[in-house]
Amino acid sequence: MSFVKRTELQMFDGRQIFYYDSAPVERNAIDLRPFEPRPLPGDMRQDVLTGEWIAIASHRQTRAFLPPKEFCPLCPTKTDFGTEVADSDFEVVVFENRSPSFSAPSAEQAPETIPALGRCEVVVFSDHHEGSFGSLDLVHMRTVLAAWIDRTREISKLPYVEQIFVFENRGEEVGVTLNHPHGQIYSYPFITPRTMKMLQVAQTHLDETGIPLLTSIIKREISDQVRIIAQNEHWVAYVPYAARYPYEIHVAPKVFVPDFAELSNDVADAFPEIAREVLLRLDGVFGIPMAYIAAWHQAPVRAGRDALGLHWQITSVRRAPGKLKYLAGSEAAMGAFIMDVKPEQSAEQLRNVQL
Ligand SMILES: [Zn+2]
């Protein structure tokens, strides 16, 4: 499966929307909502204690919070209520976030501030209001992946973007404000603190061994076996050796690639199968939909592209039915994680889920 059609249209306020279809569908629905100006970019402030950048996006206060289904902005438009998606059905759509944390340069920016340049997009996985990425069928998952690949390629061309972060939050426990199955793409004008740290470690490993760190990690996981959850010809899924969360799964291509833009069709085609299995296993642990953050790590646009490899980190905040792992004093204040489940034990639990 490699054929995915992209149709680009405009939204009522000038934002771009992209429809991705696995069949050659004609798309030309017009967004009939009355024009509204878009918010100006927020500004960036540097925390002088750590040197880290903070994006101040006060216009985000007014965004929708868990609206009822009939006012869901991510559903297709079927009534007088105009949603973000003008068409009456769709497979996968991507559009610019209405209240973005990072956005394109604007002439009206106040001169004394550092604008929070970048791009924030919403990826709507399906026109069905219920479900999540893991409940899509395999062809549909492949279309989502095609959208991630396409967006990474396109956003990489923006001169003010340094890092592209593709992710999905699932469950109100991790701050989801819209229940409709969707993910997001945050494109930052700087390299994020976590990636900066990963980059330093990966670069040192590459300098010392000549091998990308992720390649060495996968080799170790495959030889240790005990933390592996699933694998196929092109992908492997495992609980990392030093997991931070009770249910943490990493999924990586077996051959190093820096980012989505360089993922081959063969490897991409093998992804939906393992993605589905991993997410089913996660939900099977307690027999309830697991709240999680599914984060795609990829090399920055212009740095460390031979050192940092594309992989997917799924972390769940649930440790037992009715019990969440909160980031408490040590984790939140010091960044020092304490794990109460042995990673080998959690891998065994995930493997034992009957599919
Ligand atoms: Zn919806």
GROMACS .gro file of C-alpha atoms and ligand atoms in nm:
model
  356
    1MET     CA    1   0.000   0.000   0.000
    2SER     CA    2   0.166   0.320  -0.111
    3PHE     CA    3  -0.104   0.522  -0.282
    4VAL     CA    4  -0.239   0.801  -0.065
    5LYS     CA    5  -0.398   1.106  -0.222
    6ARG     CA    6  -0.353   1.448  -0.062
    7THR     CA    7  -0.597   1.732  -0.126
    8GLU     CA    8  -0.513   2.077   0.009
    9LEU     CA    9  -0.799   2.320   0.082
   10GLN     CA   10  -0.843   2.640   0.283
   11MET     CA   11  -1.033   2.692   0.605
   12PHE     CA   12  -1.256   2.992   0.687
   13ASP     CA   13  -0.973   3.187   0.850
   14GLY     CA   14  -0.706   3.110   0.591
   15ARG     CA   15  -0.556   2.805   0.762
   16GLN     CA   16  -0.456   2.510   0.543
   17ILE     CA   17  -0.634   2.176   0.568
   18PHE     CA   18  -0.507   1.855   0.406
   19TYR     CA   19  -0.727   1.554   0.332
   20TYR     CA   20  -0.545   1.220   0.301
   21ASP     CA   21  -0.732   0.941   0.123
   22SER     CA   22  -0.630   0.583   0.043
   23ALA     CA   23  -0.869   0.601  -0.257
   24PRO     CA   24  -0.878   0.873  -0.528
   25VAL     CA   25  -1.166   1.072  -0.373
   26GLU     CA   26  -1.255   1.424  -0.501
   27ARG     CA   27  -1.248   1.677  -0.217
   28ASN     CA   28  -1.372   2.035  -0.257
   29ALA     CA   29  -1.593   2.115   0.043
   30ILE     CA   30  -1.594   2.485   0.131
   31ASP     CA   31  -1.562   2.603   0.493
   32LEU     CA   32  -1.866   2.834   0.523
   33ARG     CA   33  -1.796   2.974   0.869
   34PRO     CA   34  -1.769   3.358   0.875
   35PHE     CA   35  -1.413   3.493   0.859
   36GLU     CA   36  -1.231   3.549   1.185
   37PRO     CA   37  -0.876   3.682   1.219
   38ARG     CA   38  -0.618   3.434   1.348
   39PRO     CA   39  -0.438   3.493   1.679
   40LEU     CA   40  -0.090   3.648   1.668
   41PRO     CA   41   0.204   3.424   1.758
   42GLY     CA   42   0.272   3.405   2.131
   43ASP     CA   43   0.615   3.490   2.263
   44MET     CA   44   0.912   3.296   2.392
   45ARG     CA   45   1.085   3.351   2.722
   46GLN     CA   46   1.403   3.188   2.839
   47ASP     CA   47   1.413   3.045   3.190
   48VAL     CA   48   1.739   3.195   3.315
   49LEU     CA   49   1.779   2.920   3.579
   50THR     CA   50   1.798   2.640   3.321
   51GLY     CA   51   1.837   2.811   2.984
   52GLU     CA   52   1.519   2.635   2.864
   53TRP     CA   53   1.267   2.810   2.639
   54ILE     CA   54   0.906   2.854   2.750
   55ALA     CA   55   0.634   2.942   2.497
   56ILE     CA   56   0.381   3.187   2.641
   57ALA     CA   57   0.054   3.125   2.458
   58SER     CA   58  -0.212   3.310   2.657
   59HIS     CA   59  -0.460   3.303   2.363
   60ARG     CA   60  -0.494   2.926   2.423
   61GLN     CA   61  -0.707   2.989   2.736
   62THR     CA   62  -1.025   3.013   2.527
   63ARG     CA   63  -0.991   2.679   2.347
   64ALA     CA   64  -1.264   2.415   2.356
   65PHE     CA   65  -1.265   2.184   2.657
   66LEU     CA   66  -1.439   1.845   2.624
   67PRO     CA   67  -1.740   1.970   2.423
   68PRO     CA   68  -2.041   1.734   2.383
   69LYS     CA   69  -2.042   1.518   2.068
   70GLU     CA   70  -2.280   1.744   1.872
   71PHE     CA   71  -2.035   2.034   1.909
   72CYS     CA   72  -1.720   1.833   1.843
   73PRO     CA   73  -1.493   2.050   1.622
   74LEU     CA   74  -1.315   1.741   1.480
   75CYS     CA   75  -1.624   1.560   1.348
   76PRO     CA   76  -1.714   1.610   0.979
   77THR     CA   77  -1.968   1.886   0.905
   78LYS     CA   78  -2.313   1.728   0.880
   79THR     CA   79  -2.546   1.993   1.023
   80ASP     CA   80  -2.559   2.375   1.049
   81PHE     CA   81  -2.278   2.352   1.304
   82GLY     CA   82  -1.962   2.413   1.103
   83THR     CA   83  -1.675   2.205   1.241
   84GLU     CA   84  -1.304   2.234   1.155
   85VAL     CA   85  -1.362   1.982   0.872
   86ALA     CA   86  -1.599   2.119   0.607
   87ASP     CA   87  -1.656   1.787   0.426
   88SER     CA   88  -1.933   1.549   0.538
   89ASP     CA   89  -1.690   1.256   0.559
   90PHE     CA   90  -1.314   1.202   0.553
   91GLU     CA   91  -1.049   0.940   0.609
   92VAL     CA   92  -0.763   1.139   0.770
   93VAL     CA   93  -0.728   1.517   0.784
   94VAL     CA   94  -0.454   1.748   0.907
   95PHE     CA   95  -0.501   2.118   0.968
   96GLU     CA   96  -0.329   2.401   1.149
   97ASN     CA   97  -0.431   2.434   1.512
   98ARG     CA   98  -0.680   2.716   1.572
   99SER     CA   99  -0.505   2.819   1.896
  100PRO     CA  100  -0.143   2.729   1.819
  101SER     CA  101   0.141   2.741   2.071
  102PHE     CA  102   0.380   2.810   1.782
  103SER     CA  103   0.290   2.981   1.453
  104ALA     CA  104   0.426   3.145   1.138
  105PRO     CA  105   0.594   3.490   1.153
  106SER     CA  106   0.358   3.788   1.157
  107ALA     CA  107   0.429   4.154   1.069
  108GLU     CA  108   0.221   4.266   1.368
  109GLN     CA  109   0.442   4.104   1.634
  110ALA     CA  110   0.546   4.347   1.910
  111PRO     CA  111   0.915   4.433   1.846
  112GLU     CA  112   1.037   4.378   2.205
  113THR     CA  113   0.926   4.011   2.214
  114ILE     CA  114   1.078   3.693   2.070
  115PRO     CA  115   0.795   3.539   1.865
  116ALA     CA  116   0.706   3.173   1.925
  117LEU     CA  117   0.760   3.076   1.562
  118GLY     CA  118   0.678   2.726   1.445
  119ARG     CA  119   0.370   2.536   1.351
  120CYS     CA  120   0.109   2.334   1.537
  121GLU     CA  121  -0.117   2.095   1.352
  122VAL     CA  122  -0.403   1.865   1.443
  123VAL     CA  123  -0.415   1.519   1.283
  124VAL     CA  124  -0.769   1.377   1.290
  125PHE     CA  125  -0.743   0.998   1.263
  126SER     CA  126  -1.100   0.924   1.154
  127ASP     CA  127  -1.441   1.081   1.094
  128HIS     CA  128  -1.585   0.858   1.369
  129HIS     CA  129  -1.618   1.039   1.700
  130GLU     CA  130  -1.530   0.731   1.906
  131GLY     CA  131  -1.212   0.524   1.910
  132SER     CA  132  -0.841   0.600   1.899
  133PHE     CA  133  -0.540   0.526   1.680
  134GLY     CA  134  -0.532   0.161   1.792
  135SER     CA  135  -0.892   0.095   1.690
  136LEU     CA  136  -0.839   0.196   1.324
  137ASP     CA  137  -0.816  -0.075   1.061
  138LEU     CA  138  -0.472  -0.141   0.911
  139VAL     CA  139  -0.526   0.052   0.584
  140HIS     CA  140  -0.653   0.350   0.779
  141MET     CA  141  -0.350   0.340   1.013
  142ARG     CA  142  -0.127   0.339   0.706
  143THR     CA  143  -0.305   0.654   0.583
  144VAL     CA  144  -0.233   0.824   0.918
  145LEU     CA  145   0.132   0.721   0.882
  146ALA     CA  146   0.135   0.863   0.526
  147ALA     CA  147   0.007   1.192   0.671
  148TRP     CA  148   0.280   1.195   0.939
  149ILE     CA  149   0.543   1.131   0.670
  150ASP     CA  150   0.407   1.397   0.437
  151ARG     CA  151   0.374   1.659   0.711
  152THR     CA  152   0.727   1.591   0.839
  153ARG     CA  153   0.865   1.636   0.486
  154GLU     CA  154   0.672   1.960   0.430
  155ILE     CA  155   0.729   2.119   0.771
  156SER     CA  156   1.102   2.038   0.750
  157LYS     CA  157   1.120   2.300   0.471
  158LEU     CA  158   1.016   2.587   0.703
  159PRO     CA  159   1.333   2.785   0.787
  160TYR     CA  160   1.215   2.865   1.142
  161VAL     CA  161   1.143   2.503   1.246
  162GLU     CA  162   1.418   2.302   1.419
  163GLN     CA  163   1.225   2.001   1.552
  164ILE     CA  164   0.902   1.823   1.458
  165PHE     CA  165   0.718   1.632   1.730
  166VAL     CA  166   0.433   1.399   1.631
  167PHE     CA  167   0.224   1.271   1.922
  168GLU     CA  168  -0.109   1.147   2.049
  169ASN     CA  169  -0.251   1.197   2.396
  170ARG     CA  170  -0.522   0.950   2.482
  171GLY     CA  171  -0.750   0.984   2.784
  172GLU     CA  172  -0.861   1.273   3.001
  173GLU     CA  173  -0.599   1.160   3.257
  174VAL     CA  174  -0.325   1.297   3.029
  175GLY     CA  175  -0.496   1.628   2.954
  176VAL     CA  176  -0.703   1.543   2.645
  177THR     CA  177  -0.948   1.830   2.578
  178LEU     CA  178  -1.127   1.669   2.280
  179ASN     CA  179  -1.237   1.304   2.285
  180HIS     CA  180  -1.245   1.263   1.905
  181PRO     CA  181  -0.953   1.038   1.798
  182HIS     CA  182  -0.671   1.270   1.699
  183GLY     CA  183  -0.306   1.349   1.744
  184GLN     CA  184  -0.096   1.660   1.706
  185ILE     CA  185   0.222   1.782   1.545
  186TYR     CA  186   0.425   2.042   1.734
  187SER     CA  187   0.701   2.204   1.531
  188TYR     CA  188   0.940   2.401   1.749
  189PRO     CA  189   1.182   2.684   1.666
  190PHE     CA  190   1.440   2.521   1.898
  191ILE     CA  191   1.552   2.171   1.999
  192THR     CA  192   1.352   2.061   2.305
  193PRO     CA  193   1.536   1.989   2.634
  194ARG     CA  194   1.469   1.613   2.623
  195THR     CA  195   1.585   1.583   2.263
  196MET     CA  196   1.892   1.793   2.336
  197LYS     CA  197   1.991   1.550   2.609
  198MET     CA  198   1.915   1.243   2.393
  199LEU     CA  199   2.115   1.399   2.112
  200GLN     CA  200   2.425   1.444   2.330
  201VAL     CA  201   2.412   1.083   2.449
  202ALA     CA  202   2.349   0.950   2.097
  203GLN     CA  203   2.629   1.159   1.948
  204THR     CA  204   2.880   1.036   2.209
  205HIS     CA  205   2.779   0.675   2.138
  206LEU     CA  206   2.814   0.729   1.763
  207ASP     CA  207   3.157   0.891   1.804
  208GLU     CA  208   3.281   0.607   2.025
  209THR     CA  209   3.137   0.307   1.839
  210GLY     CA  210   3.050   0.426   1.489
  211ILE     CA  211   2.701   0.277   1.541
  212PRO     CA  212   2.378   0.475   1.598
  213LEU     CA  213   2.263   0.434   1.960
  214LEU     CA  214   1.917   0.306   1.864
  215THR     CA  215   2.078   0.031   1.654
  216SER     CA  216   2.281  -0.081   1.959
  217ILE     CA  217   1.971  -0.069   2.182
  218ILE     CA  218   1.766  -0.283   1.942
  219LYS     CA  219   2.050  -0.534   1.914
  220ARG     CA  220   2.059  -0.564   2.291
  221GLU     CA  221   1.680  -0.598   2.324
  222ILE     CA  222   1.667  -0.868   2.057
  223SER     CA  223   1.950  -1.059   2.226
  224ASP     CA  224   1.803  -1.020   2.580
  225GLN     CA  225   1.453  -1.120   2.454
  226VAL     CA  226   1.288  -1.068   2.797
  227ARG     CA  227   1.158  -0.717   2.732
  228ILE     CA  228   1.036  -0.776   2.373
  229ILE     CA  229   0.661  -0.747   2.326
  230ALA     CA  230   0.618  -0.788   1.951
  231GLN     CA  231   0.823  -0.783   1.631
  232ASN     CA  232   0.792  -0.829   1.257
  233GLU     CA  233   1.036  -0.811   0.967
  234HIS     CA  234   1.087  -0.434   0.997
  235TRP     CA  235   0.985  -0.327   1.349
  236VAL     CA  236   1.045  -0.428   1.709
  237ALA     CA  237   0.846  -0.332   2.023
  238TYR     CA  238   0.994  -0.358   2.372
  239VAL     CA  239   0.976  -0.225   2.725
  240PRO     CA  240   1.301  -0.029   2.760
  241TYR     CA  241   1.568  -0.161   2.998
  242ALA     CA  242   1.528   0.142   3.225
  243ALA     CA  243   1.159   0.223   3.177
  244ARG     CA  244   1.028   0.528   3.364
  245TYR     CA  245   0.661   0.431   3.366
  246PRO     CA  246   0.493   0.102   3.469
  247TYR     CA  247   0.367   0.057   3.112
  248GLU     CA  248   0.618   0.205   2.872
  249ILE     CA  249   0.666   0.061   2.524
  250HIS     CA  250   0.916   0.168   2.261
  251VAL     CA  251   0.856   0.073   1.897
  252ALA     CA  252   1.143   0.120   1.651
  253PRO     CA  253   1.226   0.031   1.292
  254LYS     CA  254   1.500  -0.236   1.287
  255VAL     CA  255   1.710  -0.032   1.044
  256PHE     CA  256   1.806   0.319   1.158
  257VAL     CA  257   1.625   0.616   0.999
  258PRO     CA  258   1.645   0.971   1.135
  259ASP     CA  259   1.280   1.063   1.076
  260PHE     CA  260   0.949   0.997   0.902
  261ALA     CA  261   1.072   1.176   0.591
  262GLU     CA  262   1.327   0.898   0.529
  263LEU     CA  263   1.105   0.600   0.614
  264SER     CA  264   1.082   0.363   0.315
  265ASN     CA  265   0.748   0.233   0.187
  266ASP     CA  266   0.833  -0.125   0.286
  267VAL     CA  267   0.905  -0.028   0.647
  268ALA     CA  268   0.601   0.201   0.660
  269ASP     CA  269   0.376  -0.076   0.526
  270ALA     CA  270   0.487  -0.306   0.811
  271PHE     CA  271   0.403  -0.050   1.082
  272PRO     CA  272   0.021  -0.076   1.119
  273GLU     CA  273   0.037  -0.443   1.211
  274ILE     CA  274   0.278  -0.396   1.503
  275ALA     CA  275   0.115  -0.068   1.612
  276ARG     CA  276  -0.222  -0.236   1.640
  277GLU     CA  277  -0.081  -0.531   1.834
  278VAL     CA  278   0.106  -0.311   2.082
  279LEU     CA  279  -0.197  -0.087   2.150
  280LEU     CA  280  -0.428  -0.388   2.188
  281ARG     CA  281  -0.185  -0.540   2.437
  282LEU     CA  282  -0.172  -0.212   2.630
  283ASP     CA  283  -0.553  -0.196   2.658
  284GLY     CA  284  -0.559  -0.568   2.743
  285VAL     CA  285  -0.346  -0.535   3.058
  286PHE     CA  286  -0.638  -0.414   3.272
  287GLY     CA  287  -0.915  -0.467   3.016
  288ILE     CA  288  -0.981  -0.092   3.001
  289PRO     CA  289  -0.870   0.174   2.751
  290MET     CA  290  -0.527   0.279   2.875
  291ALA     CA  291  -0.454   0.652   2.902
  292TYR     CA  292  -0.124   0.716   2.731
  293ILE     CA  293   0.107   0.961   2.561
  294ALA     CA  294   0.238   0.817   2.233
  295ALA     CA  295   0.538   1.027   2.135
  296TRP     CA  296   0.737   1.000   1.812
  297HIS     CA  297   1.101   1.086   1.867
  298GLN     CA  298   1.282   1.185   1.552
  299ALA     CA  299   1.608   1.360   1.472
  300PRO     CA  300   1.588   1.740   1.457
  301VAL     CA  301   1.556   1.892   1.110
  302ARG     CA  302   1.917   2.015   1.091
  303ALA     CA  303   2.113   1.838   1.367
  304GLY     CA  304   2.218   1.490   1.472
  305ARG     CA  305   2.056   1.317   1.176
  306ASP     CA  306   2.305   1.031   1.179
  307ALA     CA  307   2.286   0.997   1.560
  308LEU     CA  308   1.921   1.017   1.669
  309GLY     CA  309   1.680   0.759   1.525
  310LEU     CA  310   1.306   0.761   1.466
  311HIS     CA  311   1.112   0.563   1.729
  312TRP     CA  312   0.780   0.568   1.908
  313GLN     CA  313   0.760   0.592   2.289
  314ILE     CA  314   0.426   0.504   2.442
  315THR     CA  315   0.400   0.584   2.812
  316SER     CA  316   0.096   0.515   3.021
  317VAL     CA  317   0.028   0.694   3.346
  318ARG     CA  318  -0.185   0.406   3.476
  319ARG     CA  319  -0.025   0.162   3.719
  320ALA     CA  320  -0.336  -0.031   3.824
  321PRO     CA  321  -0.715  -0.004   3.768
  322GLY     CA  322  -0.815   0.316   3.949
  323LYS     CA  323  -0.452   0.411   4.019
  324LEU     CA  324  -0.249   0.662   3.822
  325LYS     CA  325   0.122   0.732   3.837
  326TYR     CA  326   0.152   1.101   3.912
  327LEU     CA  327   0.473   1.286   3.857
  328ALA     CA  328   0.548   1.344   4.224
  329GLY     CA  329   0.825   1.540   4.397
  330SER     CA  330   1.125   1.345   4.269
  331GLU     CA  331   1.002   1.317   3.910
  332ALA     CA  332   0.842   1.662   3.873
  333ALA     CA  333   1.098   1.871   4.062
  334MET     CA  334   1.420   1.679   3.998
  335GLY     CA  335   1.347   1.476   3.684
  336ALA     CA  336   1.454   1.165   3.878
  337PHE     CA  337   1.217   0.877   3.813
  338ILE     CA  338   1.134   0.599   4.058
  339MET     CA  339   0.977   0.292   3.895
  340ASP     CA  340   0.767   0.052   4.100
  341VAL     CA  341   0.736  -0.227   3.839
  342LYS     CA  342   1.032  -0.420   3.697
  343PRO     CA  343   1.044  -0.361   3.318
  344GLU     CA  344   1.079  -0.739   3.254
  345GLN     CA  345   0.764  -0.796   3.463
  346SER     CA  346   0.560  -0.539   3.271
  347ALA     CA  347   0.687  -0.684   2.938
  348GLU     CA  348   0.569  -1.029   3.047
  349GLN     CA  349   0.227  -0.891   3.142
  350LEU     CA  350   0.196  -0.722   2.801
  351ARG     CA  351   0.305  -1.039   2.619
  352ASN     CA  352   0.055  -1.250   2.812
  353VAL     CA  353  -0.246  -1.043   2.703
  354GLN     CA  354  -0.475  -1.268   2.495
  355LEU     CA  355  -0.550  -1.091   2.166
  356ZN      ZN  356  -1.599   1.421   1.698
   0.00000   0.00000   0.00000
